[in-house]
Amino acid sequence: MTRRHVTALARGTFRETVRDRVFYLVAVFGFVMLASTTVLSPLTIGAQGKIVSDVGLAAMVVLGLLVVVFVGSGMVRKELDKGTITTILAKPVGRREYLLGKFLGLNLTMAAMLAVMGVMFLLMLLMSPGAFSLRFLVAFYLTFLELSVVTAVVVFFSTCVSPVLAAVFTLGVFVAGHLSQSIRDFGSLQEGVVTQAASTLVYYALPNLEVFNVRGAVVHGDPVTIAHVALATLYGVCWASLLLLLSGAVFSRRELRG
Amino acid sequence: MSRQLLVEKMSPVVVDAAMAPGAGSLGGPTADDRAAAEPALRVADLTKSFRSGFARRRLRGIEGVSFTVGRGEVYALLGHNGAGKTTTIGCLLDLVRPERGEVTLLGRDHRDRASRARVGYLPERPYFFDYLTGRELLEFYADLLDVPRRERTDRIDRVLRQVDMLPDAGRRLNKYSKGMLQRLGLAQALLGDPELLILDEPMSGLDPLGRREVRSLLQELKRQGTTIVLSSHIVPDVEELADAVGILRDGRLVLNQRLDSQTGACTYLVRAAAPAKAVLAAGLPGWALPVGTAEDSAGSDTPPTLLATDAEKLRELLDACHRAGLPVRTVEAQRSGLEDLFMRTHAQRTVV
């Protein structure tokens, strides 16, 4: 692993995606979403700030997810079709370096996008009396971690299946990842051993993305402990690393024929 | 066309003439010395098949491909589309994993990442990031090649100048034409000061002027001692450059031959500066006028092109012209025969 190679790949990916118009469209969309909350908020009495922050945080996750899934799913395939990947790997660059660089570049794009949306979000909250709080930074951070795990998922799928399947699978993992806690709880209430075992298996096979969801708690002023944030960080890093190792193993064996 | 050019041998042949002796000399050669003494590229018994479709049907990619390219040589891989050129090149660079066979790049196993440090590669259809500028793209590749930062700008300027892209380096790649992308592709291949250049169809997508520029650039690189392996399905593109050719057909190397063994195998086209009638009346040897020429040129003012199939015949023809008082305007040498060879190996297809 050479740091210079990984940095170059990450920077290249970041520049390319940030300059891609898709990114701007989604950013504009985010702005429109946040702006629309100002239209919605007069309809609520007394809960103006909560509505704005609820909708805003949800929009950030959805838009971040869209960028990660749609840019990430075609990553390997698109570059393979275009021949770019072969010019990179014909240089003394390892395939794992390539994947890590791509992951970091995509992650950086997503982080930049969250940052832009976060600033817009906080500025909007300043306009609603009493809604502004720096506790939202915790929600931003955990959303970033959640989407980093999703980025690792999409990188993994992009190494082994077509872009459409990679997008569908990743969205599937995102939805199931938010339900995995419920699936386990549901299983533990069941009588059958098989159902219980199956629900436990699903729980451990998928990242539990609810761990990162403190958005509701932050909006409603419920406490979020430092211990929770630390554990969630560890959990996210472990999942992302595991998925990247797995992607590396799959990608190293892959034939790269345009 | 001279018949001696046509080689009947239809089985894979390894060109060994270029192989340097691997024996160690006194004083104990280092690993680098040994690598330097090795040929630039050695391919032995490369075999690869692909599985396709739901039933995973086996499709043959290439089979038993062997050839060696000595340092400073130009080797052309010829073949129709689908003959296995790109698969062979993919195997050389460890992009495609062969089932059998060995590849040594500049003395190192091709699976060793370091073997690619001094190898430049241009894929068949080079497209890059759309939103980077030409210079940014080359900076990106320079980092991947570990070009020292101090040298980076100079090196990039140099390769941009080599491919005549310096004025356009600030534009984004999605504004480039196909030919410009091809030239930028060459620039990235040259960026690492390669000892070995592997070019997949380097002339495809270029207009005639672009082809000529690329050809002269490759000639220049050859003069500087760069080893070049290039694939093409257009024979005249490689004819002037190549020292040796390998012809692939249906995944097999059906011919592997050095072209310098054909020294003297030039065809000379002679044009006289005299009216057609005077040329026809000059009493030149019959073989100098291809069949039908006399009838075609009889009524025209343009003098017919006279043909000498080797150097001896050229001398004879020039003597004859001199004796007849015919002024000669041009003599053009054409290393023909490769096209013949190519057509001949492919003509066998109908027989098989």
mmCIF file of C-alpha atoms in Angstrom, chain A residues 8-238:
data_model
loop_
_atom_site.group_PDB
_atom_site.id
_atom_site.type_symbol
_atom_site.label_atom_id
_atom_site.label_comp_id
_atom_site.label_asym_id
_atom_site.label_seq_id
_atom_site.Cartn_x
_atom_site.Cartn_y
_atom_site.Cartn_z
ATOM 1 C CA ALA A 8 -3.945 10.305 -5.898
ATOM 2 C CA LEU A 9 -6.806 7.886 -6.563
ATOM 3 C CA ALA A 10 -8.977 9.440 -3.850
ATOM 4 C CA ARG A 11 -8.288 12.953 -5.100
ATOM 5 C CA GLY A 12 -8.997 11.955 -8.712
ATOM 6 C CA THR A 13 -12.297 10.323 -7.746
ATOM 7 C CA PHE A 14 -13.275 13.299 -5.596
ATOM 8 C CA ARG A 15 -12.526 15.847 -8.306
ATOM 9 C CA GLU A 16 -14.332 13.834 -10.937
ATOM 10 C CA THR A 17 -17.513 13.288 -8.905
ATOM 11 C CA VAL A 18 -17.630 16.809 -7.509
ATOM 12 C CA ARG A 19 -17.353 18.252 -11.014
ATOM 13 C CA ASP A 20 -19.950 15.835 -12.351
ATOM 14 C CA ARG A 21 -23.219 17.707 -12.775
ATOM 15 C CA VAL A 22 -25.156 14.974 -10.959
ATOM 16 C CA PHE A 23 -23.616 16.200 -7.751
ATOM 17 C CA TYR A 24 -24.782 19.756 -8.342
ATOM 18 C CA LEU A 25 -28.272 18.613 -9.260
ATOM 19 C CA VAL A 26 -28.585 16.688 -6.032
ATOM 20 C CA ALA A 27 -27.193 19.623 -4.075
ATOM 21 C CA VAL A 28 -29.781 21.872 -5.682
ATOM 22 C CA PHE A 29 -32.412 19.285 -4.865
ATOM 23 C CA GLY A 30 -31.255 19.310 -1.259
ATOM 24 C CA PHE A 31 -31.613 23.036 -1.167
ATOM 25 C CA VAL A 32 -35.134 22.770 -2.581
ATOM 26 C CA MET A 33 -36.016 20.111 0.021
ATOM 27 C CA LEU A 34 -34.789 22.224 2.864
ATOM 28 C CA ALA A 35 -36.508 25.275 1.460
ATOM 29 C CA SER A 36 -39.765 23.404 1.208
ATOM 30 C CA THR A 37 -39.743 22.828 4.943
ATOM 31 C CA THR A 38 -40.234 26.539 5.361
ATOM 32 C CA VAL A 39 -43.412 26.110 3.355
ATOM 33 C CA LEU A 40 -44.486 23.163 5.519
ATOM 34 C CA SER A 41 -43.639 24.675 8.881
ATOM 35 C CA PRO A 42 -46.453 27.282 9.014
ATOM 36 C CA LEU A 43 -48.882 24.349 8.892
ATOM 37 C CA THR A 44 -47.638 23.102 12.246
ATOM 38 C CA ILE A 45 -48.336 24.961 15.445
ATOM 39 C CA GLY A 46 -45.516 25.238 17.954
ATOM 40 C CA ALA A 47 -43.429 22.431 16.427
ATOM 41 C CA GLN A 48 -41.936 24.503 13.622
ATOM 42 C CA GLY A 49 -38.298 23.852 14.493
ATOM 43 C CA LYS A 50 -38.835 20.111 14.912
ATOM 44 C CA ILE A 51 -40.464 19.769 11.487
ATOM 45 C CA VAL A 52 -37.681 21.701 9.796
ATOM 46 C CA SER A 53 -34.954 19.634 11.456
ATOM 47 C CA ASP A 54 -36.752 16.316 10.945
ATOM 48 C CA VAL A 55 -37.281 16.849 7.233
ATOM 49 C CA GLY A 56 -33.844 18.393 6.807
ATOM 50 C CA LEU A 57 -31.973 15.498 8.455
ATOM 51 C CA ALA A 58 -33.986 12.919 6.514
ATOM 52 C CA ALA A 59 -33.241 14.767 3.268
ATOM 53 C CA MET A 60 -29.537 14.750 4.071
ATOM 54 C CA VAL A 61 -29.501 10.970 4.501
ATOM 55 C CA VAL A 62 -31.540 10.304 1.372
ATOM 56 C CA LEU A 63 -29.480 12.630 -0.828
ATOM 57 C CA GLY A 64 -26.204 11.373 0.552
ATOM 58 C CA LEU A 65 -27.405 7.847 -0.097
ATOM 59 C CA LEU A 66 -28.362 8.677 -3.679
ATOM 60 C CA VAL A 67 -24.930 10.110 -4.470
ATOM 61 C CA VAL A 68 -23.114 7.197 -2.873
ATOM 62 C CA VAL A 69 -25.271 4.570 -4.581
ATOM 63 C CA PHE A 70 -25.426 6.101 -8.025
ATOM 64 C CA VAL A 71 -21.812 7.179 -8.264
ATOM 65 C CA GLY A 72 -20.467 4.111 -6.472
ATOM 66 C CA SER A 73 -22.480 1.375 -8.184
ATOM 67 C CA GLY A 74 -21.004 1.987 -11.628
ATOM 68 C CA MET A 75 -17.526 2.691 -10.339
ATOM 69 C CA VAL A 76 -15.660 -0.421 -11.450
ATOM 70 C CA ARG A 77 -17.857 -1.305 -14.415
ATOM 71 C CA LYS A 78 -17.852 2.193 -15.883
ATOM 72 C CA GLU A 79 -14.103 2.481 -15.646
ATOM 73 C CA LEU A 80 -13.705 -0.985 -17.069
ATOM 74 C CA ASP A 81 -15.888 -0.127 -20.055
ATOM 75 C CA LYS A 82 -13.995 3.086 -20.562
ATOM 76 C CA GLY A 83 -10.601 1.470 -20.189
ATOM 77 C CA THR A 84 -9.530 3.886 -17.449
ATOM 78 C CA ILE A 85 -9.057 1.128 -14.905
ATOM 79 C CA THR A 86 -6.644 -0.727 -17.163
ATOM 80 C CA THR A 87 -4.425 2.322 -17.581
ATOM 81 C CA ILE A 88 -4.342 2.662 -13.785
ATOM 82 C CA LEU A 89 -3.687 -0.983 -12.999
ATOM 83 C CA ALA A 90 -1.098 -1.268 -15.769
ATOM 84 C CA LYS A 91 0.963 1.081 -13.610
ATOM 85 C CA PRO A 92 2.606 -0.264 -10.487
ATOM 86 C CA VAL A 93 -0.653 0.119 -8.570
ATOM 87 C CA GLY A 94 -2.234 -2.697 -6.599
ATOM 88 C CA ARG A 95 -5.875 -3.555 -6.907
ATOM 89 C CA ARG A 96 -6.444 -3.038 -3.187
ATOM 90 C CA GLU A 97 -4.896 0.414 -3.451
ATOM 91 C CA TYR A 98 -7.276 1.148 -6.272
ATOM 92 C CA LEU A 99 -10.334 0.138 -4.254
ATOM 93 C CA LEU A 100 -9.233 1.979 -1.133
ATOM 94 C CA GLY A 101 -8.554 5.127 -3.162
ATOM 95 C CA LYS A 102 -11.940 4.906 -4.815
ATOM 96 C CA PHE A 103 -13.640 4.355 -1.462
ATOM 97 C CA LEU A 104 -11.912 7.322 0.126
ATOM 98 C CA GLY A 105 -12.651 9.556 -2.861
ATOM 99 C CA LEU A 106 -16.321 8.652 -2.788
ATOM 100 C CA ASN A 107 -16.375 9.083 0.957
ATOM 101 C CA LEU A 108 -14.802 12.505 0.642
ATOM 102 C CA THR A 109 -17.416 13.510 -1.941
ATOM 103 C CA MET A 110 -20.178 12.354 0.372
ATOM 104 C CA ALA A 111 -18.610 14.158 3.343
ATOM 105 C CA ALA A 112 -18.300 17.378 1.331
ATOM 106 C CA MET A 113 -21.906 17.094 0.341
ATOM 107 C CA LEU A 114 -23.031 16.485 3.923
ATOM 108 C CA ALA A 115 -20.964 19.471 5.027
ATOM 109 C CA VAL A 116 -22.604 21.758 2.475
ATOM 110 C CA MET A 117 -26.061 20.491 3.390
ATOM 111 C CA GLY A 118 -25.205 20.692 7.105
ATOM 112 C CA VAL A 119 -24.250 24.346 6.842
ATOM 113 C CA MET A 120 -27.420 25.085 4.876
ATOM 114 C CA PHE A 121 -29.416 23.174 7.480
ATOM 115 C CA LEU A 122 -27.963 25.058 10.445
ATOM 116 C CA LEU A 123 -28.493 28.398 8.708
ATOM 117 C CA MET A 124 -32.122 27.520 8.199
ATOM 118 C CA LEU A 125 -32.513 26.525 11.846
ATOM 119 C CA LEU A 126 -31.193 29.926 12.858
ATOM 120 C CA MET A 127 -34.296 31.332 11.218
ATOM 121 C CA SER A 128 -36.646 29.180 13.363
ATOM 122 C CA PRO A 129 -36.684 30.446 16.921
ATOM 123 C CA GLY A 130 -35.215 28.069 19.496
ATOM 124 C CA ALA A 131 -34.440 25.280 17.028
ATOM 125 C CA PHE A 132 -30.698 25.832 16.647
ATOM 126 C CA SER A 133 -28.426 23.530 18.615
ATOM 127 C CA LEU A 134 -24.884 22.273 18.143
ATOM 128 C CA ARG A 135 -26.161 18.805 19.114
ATOM 129 C CA PHE A 136 -27.038 18.445 15.423
ATOM 130 C CA LEU A 137 -23.318 18.048 14.734
ATOM 131 C CA VAL A 138 -23.525 14.656 16.465
ATOM 132 C CA ALA A 139 -26.354 13.651 14.135
ATOM 133 C CA PHE A 140 -24.278 14.835 11.129
ATOM 134 C CA TYR A 141 -21.269 12.843 12.287
ATOM 135 C CA LEU A 142 -23.231 9.641 12.779
ATOM 136 C CA THR A 143 -24.985 10.133 9.430
ATOM 137 C CA PHE A 144 -21.539 10.421 7.865
ATOM 138 C CA LEU A 145 -20.521 7.141 9.543
ATOM 139 C CA GLU A 146 -23.692 5.442 8.352
ATOM 140 C CA LEU A 147 -23.139 6.556 4.774
ATOM 141 C CA SER A 148 -19.479 5.489 4.988
ATOM 142 C CA VAL A 149 -20.646 1.958 5.743
ATOM 143 C CA VAL A 150 -23.057 2.222 2.809
ATOM 144 C CA THR A 151 -20.152 3.426 0.630
ATOM 145 C CA ALA A 152 -18.175 0.332 1.588
ATOM 146 C CA VAL A 153 -21.231 -1.792 0.733
ATOM 147 C CA VAL A 154 -21.541 -0.202 -2.705
ATOM 148 C CA VAL A 155 -17.803 -0.576 -3.355
ATOM 149 C CA PHE A 156 -18.111 -4.255 -2.505
ATOM 150 C CA PHE A 157 -21.048 -4.821 -4.850
ATOM 151 C CA SER A 158 -19.485 -2.764 -7.637
ATOM 152 C CA THR A 159 -16.543 -5.186 -7.712
ATOM 153 C CA CYS A 160 -18.701 -8.215 -8.370
ATOM 154 C CA VAL A 161 -22.048 -7.332 -10.001
ATOM 155 C CA SER A 162 -23.416 -4.997 -12.666
ATOM 156 C CA PRO A 163 -24.136 -1.349 -11.774
ATOM 157 C CA VAL A 164 -27.924 -1.857 -11.659
ATOM 158 C CA LEU A 165 -27.670 -4.863 -9.365
ATOM 159 C CA ALA A 166 -25.079 -3.105 -7.220
ATOM 160 C CA ALA A 167 -27.469 -0.154 -6.777
ATOM 161 C CA VAL A 168 -30.432 -2.405 -5.980
ATOM 162 C CA PHE A 169 -28.455 -4.559 -3.542
ATOM 163 C CA THR A 170 -27.004 -1.537 -1.778
ATOM 164 C CA LEU A 171 -30.410 0.086 -1.384
ATOM 165 C CA GLY A 172 -31.624 -3.297 -0.091
ATOM 166 C CA VAL A 173 -28.846 -3.426 2.481
ATOM 167 C CA PHE A 174 -29.659 0.156 3.498
ATOM 168 C CA VAL A 175 -33.332 -0.653 4.116
ATOM 169 C CA ALA A 176 -32.654 -4.032 5.746
ATOM 170 C CA GLY A 177 -29.862 -2.467 7.795
ATOM 171 C CA HIS A 178 -32.361 -0.092 9.330
ATOM 172 C CA LEU A 179 -34.736 -2.959 10.023
ATOM 173 C CA SER A 180 -32.204 -5.492 11.292
ATOM 174 C CA GLN A 181 -32.762 -4.551 14.957
ATOM 175 C CA SER A 182 -36.499 -5.010 14.484
ATOM 176 C CA ILE A 183 -35.953 -8.314 12.710
ATOM 177 C CA ARG A 184 -33.948 -9.615 15.679
ATOM 178 C CA ASP A 185 -36.501 -8.348 18.167
ATOM 179 C CA PHE A 186 -39.246 -9.979 16.129
ATOM 180 C CA GLY A 187 -37.288 -13.261 16.026
ATOM 181 C CA SER A 188 -36.710 -13.334 19.764
ATOM 182 C CA LEU A 189 -40.474 -13.116 20.334
ATOM 183 C CA GLN A 190 -41.054 -16.194 18.181
ATOM 184 C CA GLU A 191 -41.371 -19.741 19.533
ATOM 185 C CA GLY A 192 -39.577 -21.576 16.693
ATOM 186 C CA VAL A 193 -35.849 -22.145 17.066
ATOM 187 C CA VAL A 194 -35.332 -21.847 13.325
ATOM 188 C CA THR A 195 -37.015 -18.434 13.143
ATOM 189 C CA GLN A 196 -34.964 -17.255 16.089
ATOM 190 C CA ALA A 197 -31.726 -18.507 14.557
ATOM 191 C CA ALA A 198 -32.589 -17.025 11.162
ATOM 192 C CA SER A 199 -33.383 -13.602 12.594
ATOM 193 C CA THR A 200 -30.128 -13.623 14.598
ATOM 194 C CA LEU A 201 -28.233 -14.609 11.448
ATOM 195 C CA VAL A 202 -29.773 -11.744 9.484
ATOM 196 C CA TYR A 203 -28.904 -9.373 12.299
ATOM 197 C CA TYR A 204 -25.238 -10.324 12.260
ATOM 198 C CA ALA A 205 -24.943 -10.634 8.497
ATOM 199 C CA LEU A 206 -26.073 -7.056 7.927
ATOM 200 C CA PRO A 207 -24.780 -3.843 9.414
ATOM 201 C CA ASN A 208 -27.255 -2.480 11.939
ATOM 202 C CA LEU A 209 -27.655 1.028 10.569
ATOM 203 C CA GLU A 210 -30.067 2.069 13.310
ATOM 204 C CA VAL A 211 -26.983 2.355 15.532
ATOM 205 C CA PHE A 212 -26.145 5.544 13.612
ATOM 206 C CA ASN A 213 -29.638 6.935 13.694
ATOM 207 C CA VAL A 214 -29.708 9.497 16.491
ATOM 208 C CA ARG A 215 -31.582 11.978 14.341
ATOM 209 C CA GLY A 216 -34.886 11.550 16.185
ATOM 210 C CA ALA A 217 -33.168 11.746 19.564
ATOM 211 C CA VAL A 218 -31.341 14.940 18.629
ATOM 212 C CA VAL A 219 -34.454 16.605 17.221
ATOM 213 C CA HIS A 220 -36.504 15.749 20.294
ATOM 214 C CA GLY A 221 -33.758 16.665 22.736
ATOM 215 C CA ASP A 222 -33.205 13.113 24.054
ATOM 216 C CA PRO A 223 -29.709 12.416 25.355
ATOM 217 C CA VAL A 224 -27.020 10.843 23.119
ATOM 218 C CA THR A 225 -24.138 9.567 25.232
ATOM 219 C CA ILE A 226 -20.463 9.837 24.306
ATOM 220 C CA ALA A 227 -20.213 6.091 24.877
ATOM 221 C CA HIS A 228 -22.843 5.524 22.194
ATOM 222 C CA VAL A 229 -21.007 7.746 19.722
ATOM 223 C CA ALA A 230 -17.699 5.985 20.468
ATOM 224 C CA LEU A 231 -19.217 2.520 20.069
ATOM 225 C CA ALA A 232 -21.005 3.545 16.877
ATOM 226 C CA THR A 233 -17.670 4.835 15.513
ATOM 227 C CA LEU A 234 -15.975 1.539 16.302
ATOM 228 C CA TYR A 235 -18.885 -0.387 14.822
ATOM 229 C CA GLY A 236 -18.822 1.667 11.618
ATOM 230 C CA VAL A 237 -15.052 1.415 11.188
ATOM 231 C CA CYS A 238 -15.177 -2.369 11.711
#
